[in-house]
XYZ file of C-alpha atoms in Angstrom:
572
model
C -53.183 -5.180 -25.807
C -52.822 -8.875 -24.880
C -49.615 -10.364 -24.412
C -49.090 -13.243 -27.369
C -48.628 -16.982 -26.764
C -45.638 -18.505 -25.218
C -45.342 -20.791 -28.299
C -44.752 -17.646 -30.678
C -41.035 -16.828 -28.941
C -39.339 -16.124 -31.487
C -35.143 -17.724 -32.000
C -33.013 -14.953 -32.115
C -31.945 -15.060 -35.897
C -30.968 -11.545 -37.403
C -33.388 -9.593 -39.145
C -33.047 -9.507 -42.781
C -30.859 -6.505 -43.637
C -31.890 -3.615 -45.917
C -29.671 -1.018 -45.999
C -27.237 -2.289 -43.108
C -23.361 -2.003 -43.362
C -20.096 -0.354 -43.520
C -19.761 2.876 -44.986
C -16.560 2.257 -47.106
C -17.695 5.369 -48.723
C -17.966 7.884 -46.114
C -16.412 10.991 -46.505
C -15.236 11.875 -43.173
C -13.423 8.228 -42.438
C -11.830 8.985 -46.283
C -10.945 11.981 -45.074
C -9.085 10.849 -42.142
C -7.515 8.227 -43.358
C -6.322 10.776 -46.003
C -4.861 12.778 -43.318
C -2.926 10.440 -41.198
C -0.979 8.445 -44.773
C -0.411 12.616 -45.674
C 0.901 13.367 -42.399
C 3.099 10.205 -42.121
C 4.559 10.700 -45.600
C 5.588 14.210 -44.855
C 8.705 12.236 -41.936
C 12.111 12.055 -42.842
C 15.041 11.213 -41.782
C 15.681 14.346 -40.081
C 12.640 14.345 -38.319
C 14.187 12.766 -35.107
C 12.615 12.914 -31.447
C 13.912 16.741 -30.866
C 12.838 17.827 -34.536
C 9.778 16.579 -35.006
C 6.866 17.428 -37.197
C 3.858 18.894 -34.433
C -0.018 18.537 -35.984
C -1.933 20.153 -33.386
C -5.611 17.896 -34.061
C -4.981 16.938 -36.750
C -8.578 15.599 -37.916
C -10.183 18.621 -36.636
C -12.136 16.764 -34.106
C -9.617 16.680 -30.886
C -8.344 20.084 -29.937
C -6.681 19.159 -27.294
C -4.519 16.176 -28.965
C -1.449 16.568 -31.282
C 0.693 14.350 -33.658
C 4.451 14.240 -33.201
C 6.169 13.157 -36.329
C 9.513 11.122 -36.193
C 11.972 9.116 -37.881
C 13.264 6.407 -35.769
C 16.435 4.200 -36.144
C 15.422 1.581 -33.774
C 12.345 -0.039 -31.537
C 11.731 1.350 -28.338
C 9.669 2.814 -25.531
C 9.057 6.615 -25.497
C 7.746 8.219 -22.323
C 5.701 10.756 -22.819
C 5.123 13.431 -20.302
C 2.252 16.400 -20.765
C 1.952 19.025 -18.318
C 0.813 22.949 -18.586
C 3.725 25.002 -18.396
C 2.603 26.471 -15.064
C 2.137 23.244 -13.577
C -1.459 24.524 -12.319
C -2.331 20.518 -13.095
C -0.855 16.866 -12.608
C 1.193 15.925 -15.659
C -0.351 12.835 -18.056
C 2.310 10.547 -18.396
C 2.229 7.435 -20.383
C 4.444 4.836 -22.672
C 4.177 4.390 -26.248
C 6.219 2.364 -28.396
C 7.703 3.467 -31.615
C 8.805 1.096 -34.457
C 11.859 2.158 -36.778
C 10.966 4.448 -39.675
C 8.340 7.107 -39.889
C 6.070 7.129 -36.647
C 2.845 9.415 -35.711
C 3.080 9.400 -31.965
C -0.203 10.616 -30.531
C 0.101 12.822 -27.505
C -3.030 13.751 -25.784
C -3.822 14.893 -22.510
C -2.967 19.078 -23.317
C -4.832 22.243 -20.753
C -7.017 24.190 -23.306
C -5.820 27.886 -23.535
C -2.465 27.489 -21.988
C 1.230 26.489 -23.040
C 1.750 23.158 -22.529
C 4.675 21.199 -22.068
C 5.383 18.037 -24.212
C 9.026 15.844 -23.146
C 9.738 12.556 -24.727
C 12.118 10.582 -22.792
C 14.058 7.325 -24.129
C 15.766 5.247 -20.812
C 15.257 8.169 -18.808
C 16.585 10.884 -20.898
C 15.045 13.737 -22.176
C 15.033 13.210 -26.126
C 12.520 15.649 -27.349
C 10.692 18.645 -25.705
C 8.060 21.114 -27.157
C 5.585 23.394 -26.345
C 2.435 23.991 -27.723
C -0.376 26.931 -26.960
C -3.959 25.251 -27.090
C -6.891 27.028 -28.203
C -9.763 28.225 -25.429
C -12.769 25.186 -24.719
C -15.796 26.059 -26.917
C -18.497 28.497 -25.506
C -20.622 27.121 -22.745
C -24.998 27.713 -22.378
C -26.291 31.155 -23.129
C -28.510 33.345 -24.095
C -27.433 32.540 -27.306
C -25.362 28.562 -27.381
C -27.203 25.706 -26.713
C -25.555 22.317 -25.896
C -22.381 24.180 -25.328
C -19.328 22.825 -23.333
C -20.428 21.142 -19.664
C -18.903 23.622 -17.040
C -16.533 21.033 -14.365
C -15.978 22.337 -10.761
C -14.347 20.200 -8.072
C -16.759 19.823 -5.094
C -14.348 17.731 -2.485
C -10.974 17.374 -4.023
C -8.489 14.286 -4.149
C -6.484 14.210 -0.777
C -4.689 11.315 -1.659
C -4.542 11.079 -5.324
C -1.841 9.053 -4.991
C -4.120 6.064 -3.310
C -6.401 6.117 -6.428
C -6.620 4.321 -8.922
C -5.168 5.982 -11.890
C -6.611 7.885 -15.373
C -9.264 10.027 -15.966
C -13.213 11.022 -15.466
C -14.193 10.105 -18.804
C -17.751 11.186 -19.277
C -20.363 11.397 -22.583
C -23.269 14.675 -22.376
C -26.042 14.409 -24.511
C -25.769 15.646 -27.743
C -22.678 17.576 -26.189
C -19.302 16.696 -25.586
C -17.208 13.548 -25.157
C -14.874 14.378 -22.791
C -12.039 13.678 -19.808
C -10.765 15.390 -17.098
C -8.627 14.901 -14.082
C -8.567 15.472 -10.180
C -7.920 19.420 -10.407
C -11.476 18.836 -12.489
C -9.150 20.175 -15.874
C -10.698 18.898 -19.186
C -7.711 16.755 -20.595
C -9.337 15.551 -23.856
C -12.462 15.971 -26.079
C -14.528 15.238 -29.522
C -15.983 17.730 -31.264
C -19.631 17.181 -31.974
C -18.711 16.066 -35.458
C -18.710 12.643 -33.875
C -21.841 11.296 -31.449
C -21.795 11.605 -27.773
C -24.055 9.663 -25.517
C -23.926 5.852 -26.214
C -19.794 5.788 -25.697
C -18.201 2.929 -24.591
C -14.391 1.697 -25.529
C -13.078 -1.117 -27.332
C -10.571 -3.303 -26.451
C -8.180 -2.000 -28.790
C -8.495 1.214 -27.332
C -11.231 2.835 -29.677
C -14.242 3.833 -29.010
C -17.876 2.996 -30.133
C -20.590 5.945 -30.140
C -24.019 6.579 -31.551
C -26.290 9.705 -30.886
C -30.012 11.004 -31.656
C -28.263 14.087 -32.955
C -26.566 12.129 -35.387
C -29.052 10.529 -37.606
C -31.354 9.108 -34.734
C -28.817 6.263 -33.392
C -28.167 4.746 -36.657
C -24.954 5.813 -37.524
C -22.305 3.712 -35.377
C -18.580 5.479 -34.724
C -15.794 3.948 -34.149
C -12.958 6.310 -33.570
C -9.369 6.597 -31.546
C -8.446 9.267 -28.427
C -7.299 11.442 -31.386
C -10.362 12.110 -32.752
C -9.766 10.257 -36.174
C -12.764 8.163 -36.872
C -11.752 4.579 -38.845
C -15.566 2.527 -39.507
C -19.066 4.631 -39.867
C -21.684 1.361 -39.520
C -25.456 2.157 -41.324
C -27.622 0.212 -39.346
C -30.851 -0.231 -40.361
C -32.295 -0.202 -36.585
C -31.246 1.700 -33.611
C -28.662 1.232 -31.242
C -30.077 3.544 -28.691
C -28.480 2.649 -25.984
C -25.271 1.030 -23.889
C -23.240 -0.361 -27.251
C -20.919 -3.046 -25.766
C -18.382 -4.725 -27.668
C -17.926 -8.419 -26.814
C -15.703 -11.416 -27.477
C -15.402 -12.276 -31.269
C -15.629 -8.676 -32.472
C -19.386 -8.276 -31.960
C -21.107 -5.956 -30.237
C -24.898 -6.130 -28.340
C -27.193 -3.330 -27.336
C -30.679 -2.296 -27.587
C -32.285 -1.851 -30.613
C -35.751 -2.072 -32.374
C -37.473 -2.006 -35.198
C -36.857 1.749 -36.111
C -39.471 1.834 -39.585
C -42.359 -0.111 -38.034
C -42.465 -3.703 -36.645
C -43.245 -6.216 -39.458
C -46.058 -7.546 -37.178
C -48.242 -4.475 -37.299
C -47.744 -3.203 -33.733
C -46.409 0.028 -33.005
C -43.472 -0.329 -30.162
C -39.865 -0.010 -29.513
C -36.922 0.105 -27.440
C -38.070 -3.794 -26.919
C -35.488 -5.875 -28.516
C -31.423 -6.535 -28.397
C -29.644 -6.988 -31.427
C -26.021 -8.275 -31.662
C -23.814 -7.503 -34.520
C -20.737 -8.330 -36.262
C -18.210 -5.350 -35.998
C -16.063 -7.027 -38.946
C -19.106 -6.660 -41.476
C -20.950 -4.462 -39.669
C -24.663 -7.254 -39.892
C -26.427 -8.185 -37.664
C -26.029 -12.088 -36.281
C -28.905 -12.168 -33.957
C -31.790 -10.357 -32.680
C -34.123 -10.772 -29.540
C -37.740 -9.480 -29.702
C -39.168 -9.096 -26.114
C -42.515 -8.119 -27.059
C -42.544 -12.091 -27.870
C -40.951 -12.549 -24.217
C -42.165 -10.032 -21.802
C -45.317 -9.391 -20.120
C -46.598 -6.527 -22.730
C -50.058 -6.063 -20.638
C -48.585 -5.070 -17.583
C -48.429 -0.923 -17.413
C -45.124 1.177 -17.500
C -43.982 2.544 -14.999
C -42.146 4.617 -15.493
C -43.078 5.744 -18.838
C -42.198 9.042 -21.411
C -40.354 9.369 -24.381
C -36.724 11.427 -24.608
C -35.818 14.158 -27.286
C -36.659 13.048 -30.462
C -38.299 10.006 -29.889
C -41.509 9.326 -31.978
C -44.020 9.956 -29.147
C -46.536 7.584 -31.152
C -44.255 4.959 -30.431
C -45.201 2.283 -27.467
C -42.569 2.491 -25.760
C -43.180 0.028 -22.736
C -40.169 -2.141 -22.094
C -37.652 0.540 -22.848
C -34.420 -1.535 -22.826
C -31.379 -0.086 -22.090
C -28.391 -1.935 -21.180
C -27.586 -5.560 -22.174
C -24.690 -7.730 -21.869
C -24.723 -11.624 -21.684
C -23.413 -14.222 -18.570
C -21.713 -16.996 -20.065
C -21.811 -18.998 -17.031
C -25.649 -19.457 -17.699
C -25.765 -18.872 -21.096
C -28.295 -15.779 -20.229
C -29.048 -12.401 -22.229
C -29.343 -10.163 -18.950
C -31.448 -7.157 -19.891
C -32.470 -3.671 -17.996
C -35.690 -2.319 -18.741
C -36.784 1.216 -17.622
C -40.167 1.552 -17.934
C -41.152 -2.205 -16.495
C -38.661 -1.406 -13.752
C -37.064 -5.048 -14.366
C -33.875 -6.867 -14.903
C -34.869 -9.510 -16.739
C -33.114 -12.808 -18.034
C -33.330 -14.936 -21.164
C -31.321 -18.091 -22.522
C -29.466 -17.207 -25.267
C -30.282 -19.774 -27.731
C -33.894 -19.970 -27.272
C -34.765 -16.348 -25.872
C -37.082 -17.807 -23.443
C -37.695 -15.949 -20.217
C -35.648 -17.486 -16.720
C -36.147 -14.730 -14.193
C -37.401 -11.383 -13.618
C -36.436 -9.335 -10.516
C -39.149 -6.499 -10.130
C -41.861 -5.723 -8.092
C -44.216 -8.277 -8.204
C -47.688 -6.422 -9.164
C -49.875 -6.561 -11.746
C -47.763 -9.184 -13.691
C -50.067 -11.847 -15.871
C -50.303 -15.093 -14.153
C -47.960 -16.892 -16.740
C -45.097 -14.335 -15.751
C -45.218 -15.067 -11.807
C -43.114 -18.102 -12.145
C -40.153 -16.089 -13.323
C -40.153 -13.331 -9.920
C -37.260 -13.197 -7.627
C -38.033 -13.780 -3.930
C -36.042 -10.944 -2.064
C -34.248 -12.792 1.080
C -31.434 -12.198 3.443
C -27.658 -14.166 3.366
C -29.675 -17.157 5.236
C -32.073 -17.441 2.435
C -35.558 -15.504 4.731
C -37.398 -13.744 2.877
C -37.176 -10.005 3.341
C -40.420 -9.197 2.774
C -44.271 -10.249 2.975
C -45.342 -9.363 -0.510
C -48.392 -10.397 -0.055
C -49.501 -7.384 2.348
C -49.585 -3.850 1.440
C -46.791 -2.977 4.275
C -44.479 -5.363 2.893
C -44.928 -4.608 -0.907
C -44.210 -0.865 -0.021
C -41.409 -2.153 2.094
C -39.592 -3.570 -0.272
C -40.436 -1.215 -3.633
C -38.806 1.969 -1.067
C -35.898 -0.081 0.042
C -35.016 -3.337 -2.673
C -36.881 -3.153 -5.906
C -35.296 -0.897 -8.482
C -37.105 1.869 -10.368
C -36.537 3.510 -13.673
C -32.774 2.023 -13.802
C -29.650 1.833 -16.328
C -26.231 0.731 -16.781
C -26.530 -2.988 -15.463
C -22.909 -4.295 -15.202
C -21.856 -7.958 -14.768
C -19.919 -8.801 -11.887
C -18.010 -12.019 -12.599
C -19.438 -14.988 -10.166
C -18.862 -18.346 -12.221
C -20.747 -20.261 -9.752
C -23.528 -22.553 -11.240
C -27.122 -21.170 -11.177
C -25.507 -17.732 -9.962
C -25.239 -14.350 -11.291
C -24.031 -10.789 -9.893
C -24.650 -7.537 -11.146
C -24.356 -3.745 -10.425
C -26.762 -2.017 -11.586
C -27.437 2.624 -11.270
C -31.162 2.620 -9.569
C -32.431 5.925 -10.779
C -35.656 5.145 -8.202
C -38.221 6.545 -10.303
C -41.913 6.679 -7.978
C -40.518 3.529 -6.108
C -44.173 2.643 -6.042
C -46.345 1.619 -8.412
C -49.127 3.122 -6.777
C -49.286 7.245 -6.687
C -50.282 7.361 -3.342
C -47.421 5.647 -2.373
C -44.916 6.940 -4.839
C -42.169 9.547 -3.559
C -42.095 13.216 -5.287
C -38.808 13.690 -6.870
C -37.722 16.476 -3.806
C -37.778 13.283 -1.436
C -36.201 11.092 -3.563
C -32.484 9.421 -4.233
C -31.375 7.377 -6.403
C -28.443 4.746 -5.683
C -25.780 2.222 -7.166
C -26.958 -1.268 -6.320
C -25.378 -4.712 -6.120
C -27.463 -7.622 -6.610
C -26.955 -11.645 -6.506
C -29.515 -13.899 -8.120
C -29.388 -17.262 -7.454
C -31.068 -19.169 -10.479
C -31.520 -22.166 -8.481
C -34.087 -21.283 -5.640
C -35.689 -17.994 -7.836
C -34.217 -15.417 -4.665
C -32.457 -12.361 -4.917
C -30.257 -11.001 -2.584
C -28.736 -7.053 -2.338
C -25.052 -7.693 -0.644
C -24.427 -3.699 -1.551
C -25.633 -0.593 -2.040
C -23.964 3.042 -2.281
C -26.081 6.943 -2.391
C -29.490 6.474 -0.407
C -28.112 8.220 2.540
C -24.576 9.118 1.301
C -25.684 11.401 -1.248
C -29.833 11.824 -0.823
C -31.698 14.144 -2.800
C -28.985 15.959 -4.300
C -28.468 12.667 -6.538
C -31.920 12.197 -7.432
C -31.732 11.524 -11.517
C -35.115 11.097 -13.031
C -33.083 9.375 -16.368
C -29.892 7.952 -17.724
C -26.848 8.166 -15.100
C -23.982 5.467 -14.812
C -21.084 3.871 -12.678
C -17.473 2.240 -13.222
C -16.500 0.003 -10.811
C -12.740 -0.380 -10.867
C -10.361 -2.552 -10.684
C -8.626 -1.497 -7.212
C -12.174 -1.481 -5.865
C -13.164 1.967 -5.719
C -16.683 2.943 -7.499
C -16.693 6.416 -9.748
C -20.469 7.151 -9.875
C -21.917 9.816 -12.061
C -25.367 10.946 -10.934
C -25.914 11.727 -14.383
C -29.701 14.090 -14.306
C -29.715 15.458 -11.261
C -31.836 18.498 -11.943
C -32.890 21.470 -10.291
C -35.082 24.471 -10.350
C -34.753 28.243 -9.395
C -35.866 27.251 -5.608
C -32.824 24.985 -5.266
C -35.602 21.788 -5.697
C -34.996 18.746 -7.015
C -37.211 17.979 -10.554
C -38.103 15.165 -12.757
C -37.291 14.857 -16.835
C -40.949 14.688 -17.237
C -43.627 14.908 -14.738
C -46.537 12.469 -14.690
C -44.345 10.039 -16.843
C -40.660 9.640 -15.310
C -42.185 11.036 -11.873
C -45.353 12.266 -9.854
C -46.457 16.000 -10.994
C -44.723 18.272 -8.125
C -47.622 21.365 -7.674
C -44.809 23.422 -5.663
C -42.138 22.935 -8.392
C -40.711 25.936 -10.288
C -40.707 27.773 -13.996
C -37.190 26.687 -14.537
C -34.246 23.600 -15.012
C -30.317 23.771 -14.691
C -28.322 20.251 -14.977
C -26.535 19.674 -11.846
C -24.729 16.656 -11.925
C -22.488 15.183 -9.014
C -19.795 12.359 -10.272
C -18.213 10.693 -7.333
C -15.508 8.702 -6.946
C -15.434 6.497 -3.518
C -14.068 3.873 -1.623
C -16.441 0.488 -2.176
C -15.938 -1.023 0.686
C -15.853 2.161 3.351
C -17.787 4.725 1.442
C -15.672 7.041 1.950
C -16.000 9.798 -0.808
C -12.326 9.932 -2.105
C -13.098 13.277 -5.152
C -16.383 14.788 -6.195
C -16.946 17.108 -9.122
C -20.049 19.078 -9.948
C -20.877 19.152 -13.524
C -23.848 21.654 -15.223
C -24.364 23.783 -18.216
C -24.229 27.084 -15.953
C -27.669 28.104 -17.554
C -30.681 27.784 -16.472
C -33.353 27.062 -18.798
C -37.137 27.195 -19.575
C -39.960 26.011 -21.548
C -40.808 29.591 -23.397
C -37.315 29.947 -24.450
C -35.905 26.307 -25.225
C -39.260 24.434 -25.559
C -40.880 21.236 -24.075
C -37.932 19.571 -23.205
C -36.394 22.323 -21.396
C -35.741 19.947 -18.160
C -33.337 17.444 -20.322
C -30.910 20.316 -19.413
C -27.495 18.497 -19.471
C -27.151 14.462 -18.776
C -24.365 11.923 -18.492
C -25.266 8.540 -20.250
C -21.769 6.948 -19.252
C -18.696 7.455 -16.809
C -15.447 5.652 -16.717
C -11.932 6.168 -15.021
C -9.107 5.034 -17.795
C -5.727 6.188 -19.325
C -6.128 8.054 -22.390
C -4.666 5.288 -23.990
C -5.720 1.627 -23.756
């Protein structure tokens, strides 16, 4: 299908809602609201920091999280200190101010199936000290659970824990858990699957945002607190499939689409962004890149996950978006065009696309980044087969996710790090790698608006990790703020033979002939030193259960996946 005009771009004005709001009705945010004005009514007087009222999860939907009811006389700062009683773990330790009266104090950060140790301190002394048994983690894969708790082993542990930087491996698995852990690879904290896991990211007030295909395709939008008590259900009309991510004002911006058919008559999605308004819950303004984007130029690569609509076109595939303010640009990921792509924000006009340069329309070779060196030389000869392959095995990205803005507020210029999954990294098949000779990577790129180049000061798992890293899909990094990178290879799967495999062969990756009958989730998360690479704690993260397409279907492969991975306190 032909691409449309240029003069039919579309301003990004919302869509006209239909159904598309808050849920002041919804049962389980009545519920929980119910909970926590019953619970704080039950403190007295008496209920001071050593006699306190203990709600072990007290919404039913964070097992390892507990209220502590008190009565205080005056403000202050409580320490709180959470450890196992056999101190197989490090202790969780944070601050929390109380206000006098009745107060809720939220401790998180208990060992599943243990005793665990709770102290409250006030200047130093103890005030308040209980302990509490925890109940056992849910079942993992079997013969009989599917999507059962991921199964966390420590691959190189933390010599110097002390050096880095501090919190936990917070991580989302599809349609699985929410969860955290720490260095000893201990789960700390989880979500039941009441609430969505896989688009998770956290607000600024220290909530978090989720959505989930398992939960009514993507349209239902969570916002809930480390205890598990959810406070705003959004309906939105379209879906926020992926990378939700709260911005200044109180919106939000990620992906979405046109989830009951496009008004225009064609059949494709994943291809817009929509930002909304987290205070009403509508939408403000939505981009359509079918109206932007070159729509005649193939996918590659191309599929559809669990439970997408397989009818649907899905060629663009968007998923991650945020917006530089320095340019005024929509930045914008999309998988199956292998492109980072850049609009203005008031228009939604195109300024730049960094992909490999074939088979683009003529009207769409303006916009291509030049690849070049810190002198400005190009890199490459794109215009001869050597240096096209050149540069899609060693610069281009293929397949990728989580694009994150790295703050340059330099006129004209804009840095990003982006997860490079490396899907084919050709789009030719006789040139495209099999998934067993693959890697994917964590790239840093800086675009400089003003001369159309592109250069890559960084990049982090070619070498350092290889094949063992190789995710076909999804997969995600944090960079943080001391410097060091946590990286969660987030599909790495494997067969019976110990190979490396693709989501879905002939879509996401060449058909391997010598690849095996079966697919277990494997899934390294790394955290390193940026600047030295040095691999500072790995973990190894997998369902434990190997599956296959007579016993769990098609879609056996999409084993177990990470969408997301941060290091943070439990509390914000």
């Amino acid at each position: 299908m032909n691409k449309k005009s240029s003069s039919m771009v579309n301003m990004p004005a919302p869509r006209e809602p239909i159904n598309q709001k808050i849920d002041t009705n919804n049962a389980l945010v009545l519920n929980h609201n119910a909970i926590y004005e019953q619970r704080l009514a039950e403190i007295t007087q008496s209920n001071t920091c050593d006699k306190a009222i203990v709600t072990v999860n007290p919404y039913g939907t964070a097992p390892l999280s507990l209220y502590l009811g008190v009565w205080i006389d005056e403000a202050a700062a409580l320490e709180i200190n959470v450890v196992d009683s056999e101190a197989t773990t490090e202790a969780v330790r944070y601050q929390y101010d109380v206000h006098p009266g009745a107060n809720l104090i939220p401790v998180c950060g208990m060992v599943s199936a243990v005793n665990n140790q709770i102290t409250l301190r006030l200047a130093s002394q103890i005030v308040g000290q209980y302990t509490v048994m925890t109940d056992a983690l849910p079942p993992t894969d079997s013969a009989n659970v599917s999507l059962g708790f991921p199964i966390i082993s420590v691959s190189c542990p933390a010599q110097q824990a002390s050096l880095m930087e501090e919190g936990l491996y917070f991580s989302t698995y599809f349609e699985r858990y929410n969860l955290a852990f720490d260095h000893k690879g201990i789960v700390r904290w989880y979500v039941s699957q009441e609430i969505p896991s896989y688009n998770f990211v956290r607000m600024d007030n220290g909530h978090f945002l989720a959505t989930s295909q398992g939960i009514n395709h993507c349209l239902n939008m969570y916002e809930f607190d480390i205890m598990g008590r959810v406070y705003t259900v959004y309906l939105l009309d379209n879906e926020f499939h992926h990378s939700i991510l709260p911005i200044e004002n109180n919106l939000a911006i990620a992906p979405s689409e046109y989830s009951n058919g496009r008004p225009d008559g064609y059949s494709t999605g994943k291809d817009g962004v929509s930002i909304i308004n987290l205070s009403t819950g509508l939408e403000v303004a939505y981009y359509d890149m079918l109206y932007v984007m070159d729509y005649s130029r193939s996918p590659r690569p191309s599929g559809s996950a669990p439970g997408q609509d397989v009818s649907m076109d899905d060629w663009l595939h968007i998923n991650q978006s945020y917006i530089n303010e320095p340019n005024n640009l929509l930045i914008c990921s999309g998988r199956h065009q292998s492109a980072i792509f850049g609009v203005n924000v008031d228009s939604g006009e195109l300024r730049f696309i960094m992909a490999n340069h074939e088979d683009w329309s003529d009207e769409f070779k303006q916009y291509l980044l030049t690849p070049v060196d810190d002198d400005g030389v190009p890199l490459y000869d794109l215009t001869s087969p050597g240096g096209i392959d050149a540069a899609d095995k060693n610069f281009w990205t293929w397949g990728q996710h989580n694009i994150v803005e790295i703050p340059n507020d330099e006129p004209g210029i804009l840095e990003f790090m982006v997860f490079d999954n490396g899907n084919y990294r050709s789009r030719e098949d006789a040139k495209s790698l099999l998934p067993l000779d693959n890697f994917s990577r964590v790239v840093q790129f800086k675009i400089n608006l003003n001369t159309m180049t592109v250069t890559r000061p960084y990049e982090y798992g070619k070498t350092e990790v290889g094949n063992r890293g190789y995710s076909s899909f999804v997969s995600a990094k944090h960079l943080l703020t001391n410097g060091h990178l946590v990286i969660h290879f987030g599909a790495t799967t494997v067969d019976e033979f110990e190979h490396t495999i693709t989501a879905q062969p002939g879509s996401s990756d060449l058909v391997d002939p010598d690849e095996g009958q079966q697919a277990l989730g494997r899934l390294v998360l790394q955290e390193i030193n940026k600047e030295t690479k040095e691999v500072l704690f790995e973990a190894m993260v997998t369902s434990g259960y190997f599956k296959n397409e007579e016993t769990n279907g098609t879609n056996y492969r999409y084993d177990i996946s990470a969408f997301r991975v941060y290091k943070m306190p439990l509390f914000a």
